[in-house]
Coordinates of C-alpha atoms and ligand atoms in Angstrom, one line a residue:
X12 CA 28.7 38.2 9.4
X13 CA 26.1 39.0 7.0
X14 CA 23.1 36.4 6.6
X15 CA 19.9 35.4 6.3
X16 CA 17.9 34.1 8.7
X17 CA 16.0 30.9 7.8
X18 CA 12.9 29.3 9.5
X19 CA 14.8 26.1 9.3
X20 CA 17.4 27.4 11.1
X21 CA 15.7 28.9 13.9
X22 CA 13.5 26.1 14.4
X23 CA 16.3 23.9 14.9
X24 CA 17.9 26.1 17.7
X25 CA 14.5 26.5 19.5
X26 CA 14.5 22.3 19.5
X27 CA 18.4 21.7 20.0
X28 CA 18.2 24.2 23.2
X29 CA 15.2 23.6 24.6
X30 CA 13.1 26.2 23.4
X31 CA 10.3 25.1 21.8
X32 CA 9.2 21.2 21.6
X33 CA 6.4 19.9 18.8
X34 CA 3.8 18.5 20.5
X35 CA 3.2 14.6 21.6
X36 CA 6.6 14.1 19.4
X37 CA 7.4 10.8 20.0
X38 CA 3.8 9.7 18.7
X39 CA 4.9 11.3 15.5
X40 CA 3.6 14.8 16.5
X41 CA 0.1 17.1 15.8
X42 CA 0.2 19.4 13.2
X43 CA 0.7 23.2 14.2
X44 CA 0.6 21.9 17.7
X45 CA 3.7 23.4 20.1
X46 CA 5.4 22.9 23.5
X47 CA 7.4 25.7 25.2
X48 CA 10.6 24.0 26.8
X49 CA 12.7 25.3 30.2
X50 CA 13.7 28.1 28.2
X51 CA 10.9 28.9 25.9
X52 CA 8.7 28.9 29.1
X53 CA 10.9 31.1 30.2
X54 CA 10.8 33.4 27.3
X55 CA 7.1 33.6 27.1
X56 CA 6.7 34.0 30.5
X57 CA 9.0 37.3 30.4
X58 CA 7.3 38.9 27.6
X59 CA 4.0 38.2 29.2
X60 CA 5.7 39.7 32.5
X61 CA 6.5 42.8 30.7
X62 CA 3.6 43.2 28.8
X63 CA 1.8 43.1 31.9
X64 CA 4.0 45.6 34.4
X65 CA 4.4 48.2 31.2
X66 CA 0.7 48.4 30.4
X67 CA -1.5 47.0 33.8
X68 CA 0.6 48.2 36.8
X69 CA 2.4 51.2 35.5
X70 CA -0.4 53.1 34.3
X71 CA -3.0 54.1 36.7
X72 CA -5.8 54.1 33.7
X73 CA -5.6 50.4 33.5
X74 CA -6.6 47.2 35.7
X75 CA -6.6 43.7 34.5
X76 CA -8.8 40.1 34.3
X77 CA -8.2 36.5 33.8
X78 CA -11.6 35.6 32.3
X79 CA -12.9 32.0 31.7
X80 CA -12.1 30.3 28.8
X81 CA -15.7 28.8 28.3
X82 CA -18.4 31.1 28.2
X83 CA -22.1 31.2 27.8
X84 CA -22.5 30.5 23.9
X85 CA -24.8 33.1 23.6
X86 CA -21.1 35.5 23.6
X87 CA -20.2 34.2 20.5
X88 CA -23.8 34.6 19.0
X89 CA -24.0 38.8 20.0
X90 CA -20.4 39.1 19.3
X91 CA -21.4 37.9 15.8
X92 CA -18.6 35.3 15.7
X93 CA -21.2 32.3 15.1
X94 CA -22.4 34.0 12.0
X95 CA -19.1 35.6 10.6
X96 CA -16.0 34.1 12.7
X97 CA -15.5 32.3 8.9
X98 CA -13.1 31.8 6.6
X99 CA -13.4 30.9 3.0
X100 CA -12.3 27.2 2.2
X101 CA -11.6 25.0 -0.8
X102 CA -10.6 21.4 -0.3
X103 CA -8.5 19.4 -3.5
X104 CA -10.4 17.0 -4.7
X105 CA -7.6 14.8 -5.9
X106 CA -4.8 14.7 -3.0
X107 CA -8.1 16.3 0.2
X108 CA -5.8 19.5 1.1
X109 CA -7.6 22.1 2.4
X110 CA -7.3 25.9 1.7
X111 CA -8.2 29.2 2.3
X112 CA -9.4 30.4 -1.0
X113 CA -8.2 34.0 0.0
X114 CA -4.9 33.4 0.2
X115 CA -4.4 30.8 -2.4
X116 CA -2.4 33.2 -4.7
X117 CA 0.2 34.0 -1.3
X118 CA 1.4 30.1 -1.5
X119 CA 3.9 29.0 -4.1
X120 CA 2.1 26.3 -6.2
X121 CA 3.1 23.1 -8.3
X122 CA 2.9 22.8 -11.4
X123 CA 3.9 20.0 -13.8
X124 CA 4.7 22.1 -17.7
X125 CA 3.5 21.2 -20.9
X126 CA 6.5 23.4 -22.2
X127 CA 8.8 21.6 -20.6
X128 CA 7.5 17.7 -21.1
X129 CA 5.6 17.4 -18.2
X130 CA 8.4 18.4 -15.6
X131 CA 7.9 19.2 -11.8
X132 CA 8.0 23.1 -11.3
X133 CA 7.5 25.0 -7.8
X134 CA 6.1 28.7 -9.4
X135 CA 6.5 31.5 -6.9
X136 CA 3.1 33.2 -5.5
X137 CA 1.2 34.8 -7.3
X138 CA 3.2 34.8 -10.9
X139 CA 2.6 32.4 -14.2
X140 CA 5.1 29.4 -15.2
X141 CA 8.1 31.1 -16.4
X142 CA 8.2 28.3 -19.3
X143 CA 4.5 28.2 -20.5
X144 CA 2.9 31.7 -19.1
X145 CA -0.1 29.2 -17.2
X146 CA -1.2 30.7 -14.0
X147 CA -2.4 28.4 -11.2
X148 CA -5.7 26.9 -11.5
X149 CA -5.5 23.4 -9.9
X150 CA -4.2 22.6 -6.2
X151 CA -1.1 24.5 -5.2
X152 CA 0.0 21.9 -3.2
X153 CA -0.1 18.4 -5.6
X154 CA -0.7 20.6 -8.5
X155 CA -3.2 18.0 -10.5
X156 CA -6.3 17.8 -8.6
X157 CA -9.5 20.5 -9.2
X158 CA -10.1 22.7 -6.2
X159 CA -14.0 23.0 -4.7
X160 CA -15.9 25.7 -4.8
X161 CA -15.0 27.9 -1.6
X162 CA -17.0 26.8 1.2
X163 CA -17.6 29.6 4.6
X164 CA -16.1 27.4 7.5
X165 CA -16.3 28.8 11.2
X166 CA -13.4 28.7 13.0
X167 CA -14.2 28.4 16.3
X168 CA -13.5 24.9 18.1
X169 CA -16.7 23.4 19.7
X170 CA -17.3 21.2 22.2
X171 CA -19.6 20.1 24.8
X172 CA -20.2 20.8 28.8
X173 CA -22.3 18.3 30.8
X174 CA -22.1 14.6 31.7
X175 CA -24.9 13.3 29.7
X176 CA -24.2 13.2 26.2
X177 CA -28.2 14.1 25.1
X178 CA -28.2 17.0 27.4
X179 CA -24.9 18.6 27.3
X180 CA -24.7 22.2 26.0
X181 CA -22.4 23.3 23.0
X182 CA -19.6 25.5 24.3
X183 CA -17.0 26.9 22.2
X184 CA -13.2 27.5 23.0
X185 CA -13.0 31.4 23.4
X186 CA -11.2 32.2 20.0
X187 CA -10.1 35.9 21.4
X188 CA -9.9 37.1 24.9
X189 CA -11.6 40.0 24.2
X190 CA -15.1 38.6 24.7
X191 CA -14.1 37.8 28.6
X192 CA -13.5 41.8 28.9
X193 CA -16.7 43.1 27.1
X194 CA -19.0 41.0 29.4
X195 CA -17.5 42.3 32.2
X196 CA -17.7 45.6 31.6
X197 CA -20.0 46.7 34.3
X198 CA -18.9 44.6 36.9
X199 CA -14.9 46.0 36.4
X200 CA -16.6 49.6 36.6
X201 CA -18.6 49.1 39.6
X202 CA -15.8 47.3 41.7
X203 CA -12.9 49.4 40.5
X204 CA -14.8 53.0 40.5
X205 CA -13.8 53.4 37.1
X206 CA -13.8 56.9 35.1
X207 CA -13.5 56.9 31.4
X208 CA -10.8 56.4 29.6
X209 CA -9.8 53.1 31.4
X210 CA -8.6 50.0 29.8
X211 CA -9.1 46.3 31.0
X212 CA -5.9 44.0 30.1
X213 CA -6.3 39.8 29.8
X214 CA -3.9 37.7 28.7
X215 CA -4.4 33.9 27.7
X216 CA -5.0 31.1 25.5
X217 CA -7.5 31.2 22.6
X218 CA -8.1 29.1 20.0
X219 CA -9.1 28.7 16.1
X220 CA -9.5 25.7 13.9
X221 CA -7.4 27.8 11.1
X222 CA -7.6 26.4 7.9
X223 CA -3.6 26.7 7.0
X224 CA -1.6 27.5 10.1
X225 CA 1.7 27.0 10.0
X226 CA 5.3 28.9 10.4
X227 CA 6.2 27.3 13.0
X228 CA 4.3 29.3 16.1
X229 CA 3.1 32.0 13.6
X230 CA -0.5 30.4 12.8
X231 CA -1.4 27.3 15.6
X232 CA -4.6 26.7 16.6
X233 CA -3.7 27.2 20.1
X234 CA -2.1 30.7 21.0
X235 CA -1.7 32.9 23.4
X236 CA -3.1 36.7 23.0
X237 CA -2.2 39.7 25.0
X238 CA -5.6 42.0 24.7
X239 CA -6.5 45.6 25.9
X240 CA -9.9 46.9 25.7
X241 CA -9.9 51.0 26.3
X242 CA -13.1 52.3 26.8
X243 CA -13.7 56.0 25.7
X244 CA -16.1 58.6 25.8
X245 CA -17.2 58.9 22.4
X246 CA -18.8 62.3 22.9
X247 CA -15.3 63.8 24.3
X248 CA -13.1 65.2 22.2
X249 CA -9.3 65.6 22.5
X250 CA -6.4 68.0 21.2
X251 CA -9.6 68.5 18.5
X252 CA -10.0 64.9 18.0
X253 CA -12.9 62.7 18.9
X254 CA -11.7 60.7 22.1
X255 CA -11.4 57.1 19.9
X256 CA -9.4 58.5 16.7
X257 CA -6.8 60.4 19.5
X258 CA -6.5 57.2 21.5
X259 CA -6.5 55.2 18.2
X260 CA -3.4 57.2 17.7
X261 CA -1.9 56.9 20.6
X262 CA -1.9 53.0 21.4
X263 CA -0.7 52.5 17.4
X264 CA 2.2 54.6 18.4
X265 CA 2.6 53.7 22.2
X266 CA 2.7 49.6 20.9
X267 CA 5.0 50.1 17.9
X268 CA 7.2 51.8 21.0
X269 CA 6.7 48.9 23.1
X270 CA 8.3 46.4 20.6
X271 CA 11.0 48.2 20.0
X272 CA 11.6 48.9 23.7
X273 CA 12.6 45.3 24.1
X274 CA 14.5 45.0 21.2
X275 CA 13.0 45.0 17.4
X276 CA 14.2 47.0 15.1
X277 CA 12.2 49.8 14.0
X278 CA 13.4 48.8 10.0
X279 CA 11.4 45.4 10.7
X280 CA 8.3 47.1 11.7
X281 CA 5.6 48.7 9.6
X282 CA 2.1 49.6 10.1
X283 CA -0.9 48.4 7.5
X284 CA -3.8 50.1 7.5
X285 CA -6.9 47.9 6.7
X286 CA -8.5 48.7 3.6
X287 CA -12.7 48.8 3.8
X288 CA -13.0 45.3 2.5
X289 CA -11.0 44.2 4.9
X290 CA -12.2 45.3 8.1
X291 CA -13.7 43.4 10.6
X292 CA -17.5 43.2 10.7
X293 CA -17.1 45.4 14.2
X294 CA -14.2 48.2 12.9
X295 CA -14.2 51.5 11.9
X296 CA -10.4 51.5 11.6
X297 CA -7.6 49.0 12.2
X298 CA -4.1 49.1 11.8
X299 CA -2.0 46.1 12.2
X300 CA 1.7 46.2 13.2
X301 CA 3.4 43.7 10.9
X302 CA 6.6 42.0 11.3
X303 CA 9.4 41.2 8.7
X304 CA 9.9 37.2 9.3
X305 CA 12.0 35.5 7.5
X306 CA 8.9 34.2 5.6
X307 CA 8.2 37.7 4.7
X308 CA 6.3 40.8 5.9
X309 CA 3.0 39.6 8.7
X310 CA 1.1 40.5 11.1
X311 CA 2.5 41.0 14.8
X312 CA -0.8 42.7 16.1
X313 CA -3.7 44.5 15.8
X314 CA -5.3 47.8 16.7
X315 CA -8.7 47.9 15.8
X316 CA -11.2 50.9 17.0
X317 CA -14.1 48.5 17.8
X318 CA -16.5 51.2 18.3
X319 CA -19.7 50.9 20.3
X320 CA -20.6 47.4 18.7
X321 CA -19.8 44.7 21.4
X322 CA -21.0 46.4 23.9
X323 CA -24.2 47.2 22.1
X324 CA -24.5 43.5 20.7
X325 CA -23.9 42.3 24.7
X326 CA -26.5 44.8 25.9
X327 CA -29.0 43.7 23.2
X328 CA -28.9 39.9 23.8
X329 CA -28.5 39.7 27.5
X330 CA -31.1 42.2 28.2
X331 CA -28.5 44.8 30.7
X332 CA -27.2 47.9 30.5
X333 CA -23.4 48.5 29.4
X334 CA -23.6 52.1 29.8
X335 CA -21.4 54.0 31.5
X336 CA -22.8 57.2 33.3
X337 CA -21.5 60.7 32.0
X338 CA -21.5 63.3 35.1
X339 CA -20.6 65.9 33.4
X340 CA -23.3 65.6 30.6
X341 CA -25.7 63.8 32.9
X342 CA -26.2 61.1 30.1
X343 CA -25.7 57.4 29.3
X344 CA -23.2 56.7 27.0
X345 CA -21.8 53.3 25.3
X346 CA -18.5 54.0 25.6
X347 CA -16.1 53.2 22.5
X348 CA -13.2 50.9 22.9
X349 CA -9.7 51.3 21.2
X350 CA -8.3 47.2 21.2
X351 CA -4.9 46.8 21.5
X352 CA -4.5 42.7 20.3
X353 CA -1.2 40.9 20.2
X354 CA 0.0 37.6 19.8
X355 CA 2.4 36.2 22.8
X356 CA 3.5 33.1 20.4
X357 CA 3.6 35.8 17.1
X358 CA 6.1 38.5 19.6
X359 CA 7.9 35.7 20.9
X360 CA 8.7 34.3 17.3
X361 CA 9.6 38.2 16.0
X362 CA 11.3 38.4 19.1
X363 CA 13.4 35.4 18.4
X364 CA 14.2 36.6 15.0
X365 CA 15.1 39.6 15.9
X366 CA 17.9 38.5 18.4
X367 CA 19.3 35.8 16.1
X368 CA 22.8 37.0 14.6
X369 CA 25.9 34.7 13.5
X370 CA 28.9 36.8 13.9
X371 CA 32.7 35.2 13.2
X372 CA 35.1 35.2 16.5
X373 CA 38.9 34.7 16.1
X374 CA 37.9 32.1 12.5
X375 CA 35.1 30.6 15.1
X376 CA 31.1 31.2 14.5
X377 CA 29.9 32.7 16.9
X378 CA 25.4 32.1 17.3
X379 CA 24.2 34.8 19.3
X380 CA 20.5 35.6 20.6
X381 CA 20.6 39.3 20.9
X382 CA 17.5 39.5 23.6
X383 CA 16.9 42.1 25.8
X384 CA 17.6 41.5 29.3
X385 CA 14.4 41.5 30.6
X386 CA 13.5 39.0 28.1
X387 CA 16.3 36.5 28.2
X388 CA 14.7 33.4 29.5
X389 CA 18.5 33.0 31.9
X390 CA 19.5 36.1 33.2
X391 CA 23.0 34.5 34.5
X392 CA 25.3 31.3 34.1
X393 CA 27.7 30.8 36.9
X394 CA 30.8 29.0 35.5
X395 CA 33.3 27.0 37.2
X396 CA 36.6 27.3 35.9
X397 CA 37.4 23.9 37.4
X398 CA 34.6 21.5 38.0
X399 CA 37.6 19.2 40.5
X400 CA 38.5 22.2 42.4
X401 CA 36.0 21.6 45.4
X402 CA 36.7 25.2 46.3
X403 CA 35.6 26.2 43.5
X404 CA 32.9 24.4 43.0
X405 CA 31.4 25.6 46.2
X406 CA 32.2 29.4 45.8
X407 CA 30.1 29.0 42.8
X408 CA 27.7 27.1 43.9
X409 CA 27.3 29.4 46.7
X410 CA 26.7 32.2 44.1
X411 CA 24.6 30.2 42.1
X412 CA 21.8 30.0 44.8
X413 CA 22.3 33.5 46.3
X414 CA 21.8 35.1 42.8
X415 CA 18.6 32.6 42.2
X416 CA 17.1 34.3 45.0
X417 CA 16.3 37.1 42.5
X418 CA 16.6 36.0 38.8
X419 CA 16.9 33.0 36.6
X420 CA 20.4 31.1 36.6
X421 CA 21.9 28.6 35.3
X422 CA 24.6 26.2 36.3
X423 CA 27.1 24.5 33.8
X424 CA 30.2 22.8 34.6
X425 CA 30.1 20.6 31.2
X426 CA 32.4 21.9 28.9
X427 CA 35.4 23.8 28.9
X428 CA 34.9 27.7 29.6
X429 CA 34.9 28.7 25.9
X430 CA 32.0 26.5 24.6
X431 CA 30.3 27.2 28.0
X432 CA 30.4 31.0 26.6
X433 CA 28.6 30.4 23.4
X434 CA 26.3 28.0 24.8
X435 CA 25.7 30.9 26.7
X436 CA 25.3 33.5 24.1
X437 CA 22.9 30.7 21.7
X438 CA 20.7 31.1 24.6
X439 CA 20.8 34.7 25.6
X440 CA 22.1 34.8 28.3
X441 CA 23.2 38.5 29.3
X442 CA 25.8 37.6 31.4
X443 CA 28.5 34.9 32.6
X444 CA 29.9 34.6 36.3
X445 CA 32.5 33.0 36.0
X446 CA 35.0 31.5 39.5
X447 CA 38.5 30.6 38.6
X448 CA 41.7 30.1 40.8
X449 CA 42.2 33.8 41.7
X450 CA 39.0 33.9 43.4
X451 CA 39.5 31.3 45.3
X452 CA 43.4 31.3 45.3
X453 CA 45.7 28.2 46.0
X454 CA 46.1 27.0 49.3
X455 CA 48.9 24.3 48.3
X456 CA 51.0 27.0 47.0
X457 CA 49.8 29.6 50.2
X458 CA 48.3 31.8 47.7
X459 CA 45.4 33.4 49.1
X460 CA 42.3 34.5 46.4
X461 CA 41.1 38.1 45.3
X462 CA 37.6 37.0 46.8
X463 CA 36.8 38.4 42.8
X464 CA 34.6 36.4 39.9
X465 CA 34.6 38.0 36.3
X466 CA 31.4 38.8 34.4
X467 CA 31.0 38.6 31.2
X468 CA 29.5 40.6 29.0
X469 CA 27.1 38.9 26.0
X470 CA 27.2 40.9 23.4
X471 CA 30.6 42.6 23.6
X472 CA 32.5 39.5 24.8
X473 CA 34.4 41.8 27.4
X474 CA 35.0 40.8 31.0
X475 CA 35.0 42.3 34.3
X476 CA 36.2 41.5 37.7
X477 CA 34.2 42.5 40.6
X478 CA 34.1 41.4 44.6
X479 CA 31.7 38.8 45.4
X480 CA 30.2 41.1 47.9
X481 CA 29.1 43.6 44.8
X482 CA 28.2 41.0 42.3
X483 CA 24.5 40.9 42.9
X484 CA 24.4 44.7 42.8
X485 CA 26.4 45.1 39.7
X486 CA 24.4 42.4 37.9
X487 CA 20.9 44.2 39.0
X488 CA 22.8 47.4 37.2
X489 CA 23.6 46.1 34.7
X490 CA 20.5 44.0 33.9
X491 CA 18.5 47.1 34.5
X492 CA 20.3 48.7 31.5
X493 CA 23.1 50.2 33.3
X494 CA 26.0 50.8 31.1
X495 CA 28.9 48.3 30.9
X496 CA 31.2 51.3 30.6
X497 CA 30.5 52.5 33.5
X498 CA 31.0 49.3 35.8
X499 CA 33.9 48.8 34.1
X500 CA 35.5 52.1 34.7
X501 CA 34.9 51.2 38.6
X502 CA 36.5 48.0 38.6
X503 CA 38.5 48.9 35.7
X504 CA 41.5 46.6 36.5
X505 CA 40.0 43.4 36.0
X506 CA 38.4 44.1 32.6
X507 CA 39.9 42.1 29.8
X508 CA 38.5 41.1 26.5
X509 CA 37.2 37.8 26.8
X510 CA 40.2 35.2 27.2
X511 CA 37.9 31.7 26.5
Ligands
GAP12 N1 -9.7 40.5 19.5 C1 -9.1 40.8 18.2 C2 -8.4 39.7 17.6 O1 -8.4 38.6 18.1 P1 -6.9 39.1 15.6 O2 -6.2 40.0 14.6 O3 -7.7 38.0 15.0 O4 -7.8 40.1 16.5 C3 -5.0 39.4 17.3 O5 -5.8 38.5 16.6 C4 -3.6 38.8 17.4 O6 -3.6 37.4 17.9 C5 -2.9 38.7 16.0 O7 -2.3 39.9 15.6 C6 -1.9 37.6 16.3 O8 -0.8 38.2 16.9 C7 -2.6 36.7 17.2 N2 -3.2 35.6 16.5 C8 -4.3 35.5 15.9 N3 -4.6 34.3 15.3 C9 -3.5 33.6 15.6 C10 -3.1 32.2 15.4 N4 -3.9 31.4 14.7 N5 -1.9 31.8 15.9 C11 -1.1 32.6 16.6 N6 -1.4 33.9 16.9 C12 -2.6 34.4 16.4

């Protein structure tokens, strides 16, 4: 069924099933603040999971840290974030809103028309009233107040360490993880016998006082960020490339891969070079991945080539070396780092939106969240046909907690078997165990079960029967990408389209 995806929509589904929560709700909420439910948990947790085996413990080149969230602030004065972590600001001076004067002409504005006696207009971004050719000069938002001068604000949340007030010491909450990896550098090198390349992996939370955040989990000033620093060997050179444009290269191309390994769509991806007026104080190139949400084309992640300069800047203010020792040249060298950045909120939301379709089953709609296995925050429902039938209930149970020895299930006797299905598929859910009377059989009637449970298949609705014995084994096949075909063709007498 062809549609559109709305933000609306998919914000309801993330409430309704438990996905993601706004946060301290029931005292009316905090603005860009968001809880994960059961299933979002879930979610995040298996992108992080993946993240993590595909680019720490697969690749012998890598190693990983969980560094501290407050560090000394002296970080955040060499990293050059207390002098130009900024963004430019303009408050209204009639209804207080505040903006970020760059991005003013992205946000549709309001605007009340001479032309048209005063009426309420909303004008899309960036373009002059249709009616009298005006382009926005007063608040987009209320659309009659003047807007301030722009204003540099920092956006890096402060507080304070110590138990007396006078004394206490201004910290800041880390507003990238990256800082965590730079300062410890040497000691990774020294424990881990490093050689260059190598690359140090962190995830967790960092935070910004952003001036607009907003869709939904897209902008918050809490987030999650999945970070790689690769250090290099400026003075190598490979395939005729200096060592930091090749691996440049290769981590835009190796992430674009990654995304689209675990599901999105390579038509929803595109890479944005930064233009020089854009880039960072610290880059000599970045590209960002960006993502076509439903609010438009955005940034997924970034790769920036960082150079030499926060190693230098950590070097210079604390006084040690962050050199790394060059055998073959006999020489100290700052290495240069390639940085790999990406959201875990910002892929979870693309990853969402990717997954969502609405497709129409026998006159019925039929929501379905496409996610890769691996992602799907429940890998299987078991399903009793009968919630009365004690023997049943017990054969599934039985499988319920044998198969949640190894993955995420779920349990739902609620509904009838259909609308368990899509409840199912709304979810994700890969698969469907279901038990009925032939497994079990009829022992009223001397009928003795198949000892056999059907799976069902997500996305193509089709069902299988397979022995209890071989369940767990066919489920690991087929959650490991196995094709459905195939177990089919081996149990081929039980497969029927789905009957619910
Ligand atoms: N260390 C580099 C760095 O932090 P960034 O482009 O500012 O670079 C990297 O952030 C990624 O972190 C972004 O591509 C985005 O996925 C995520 N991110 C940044 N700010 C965010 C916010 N306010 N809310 C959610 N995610 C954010």
């Amino acid at each position: 069924m062809a549609m559109s995806l709305t933000m609306e929509t998919l914000v309801s589904l993330c409430k309704r099933r438990g996905f993601i929560f706004q946060s301290s709700e029931i005292y009316g909420g905090i603005a860009s603040c968001w809880d994960y439910g059961p299933l979002g948990a879930e979610l995040k947790q298996n992108i992080k999971r993946a993240w993590w085996r595909d680019h720490v413990q697969l690749r012998p080149d890598m190693v990983g840290l969980d560094a501290s969230i407050l560090m000394h602030p002296t970080v955040w004065k060499a990293s050059g974030h207390v002098d130009h972590f900024t963004d430019p600001m303009v408050d209204c001076r009639e209804c207080r809103r505040r903006f970020r004067a760059d991005k003013l002409d992205e946000t549709p504005w309001t605007h009340y028309c001479s032309a048209k006696k005063g009426n309420k207009f909303a004008v899309p971004p960036g373009e002059p009233c249709a009616h009298c050719g005006t382009r926005r000069s007063l608040c987009p938002e209320c659309g009659k107040g003047e807007l301030t001068p722009p204003r540099q604000f920092n956006l890096m949340f402060r507080t304070f360490m110590g138990a007396v007030e006078e004394e206490a010491t201004l910290v800041y909450l880390r507003p990238e993880t990256a800082q965590g990896i730079f300062v410890n550098f040497d000691n990774v090198l020294q424990a881990m016998r490093r050689k260059l390349p190598f690359g140090i992996a962190q995830i967790g939370k960092a935070f910004r006082n952003e001036i607009t955040p907003g869709n939904f989990i897209f902008r918050t000033h809490e987030f999650e960020q999945m970070e790689i620093e690769y250090f290099v060997n400026p003075n190598d050179t490979v395939n005729g490339k200096s060592a930091d444009e090749y691996w440049h290269e290769r981590w835009i191309e190796g992430s674009l891969a990654w995304f689209q390994r675990y599901g999105m769509r390579a038509e929803r991806l595109r890479l944005r070079e930064h233009d020089k007026e854009e880039l960072a104080h610290y880059a000599k190139r970045t590209a960002d991945i960006e993502y076509r949400f439903p609010f438009g084309w955005s940034e997924l992640m970034g790769i920036a080539n960082r150079t030499d300069f926060d190693l230098r800047q950590h070097a210079q203010w604390s006084g040690k070396a962050l050199t790394y020792f060059d055998e073959e040249r006999k020489e100290h060298v700052v290495p240069y780092v390639i940085e790999p950045s990406a959201g875990v909120d910002r892929a979870l939301l693309a990853f969402l939106v990717d997954a969502y379709r609405e497709e129409e089953v026998r006159g019925e709609r039929r929501v379905l969240l496409k996610l890769h296995p691996e992602l799907a925050p429940v890998k299987v429902a078991v399903l009793p046909l009968l919630k009365k039938r004690e023997d049943i209930v017990r054969t599934a149970q039985g499988i319920r907690a044998e198969l949640a020895r190894r993955w995420a299930v779920s349990y739902d006797d609620t509904a009838a078997i259909g609308r368990l299905y899509r409840r199912q598929d709304e979810v994700g859910t890969p698969f469907c165990v279901t038990v009925d009377v032939r497994t079990v059989g009829d022992a009223e009637r001397a009928e003795r079960g198949d000892g056999r449970v059907t799976i069902r298949d997500r996305d193509s609705m089709q069902q299988v029967r397979v022995p209890i014995p071989e369940l767990r084994s066919v489920l690991q096949e087929l959650l490991d990408g196995g094709e459905w075909g195939t177990v089919t063709a081996r149990f081929g007498a039980g497969a029927s389209p789905e009957a619910g």
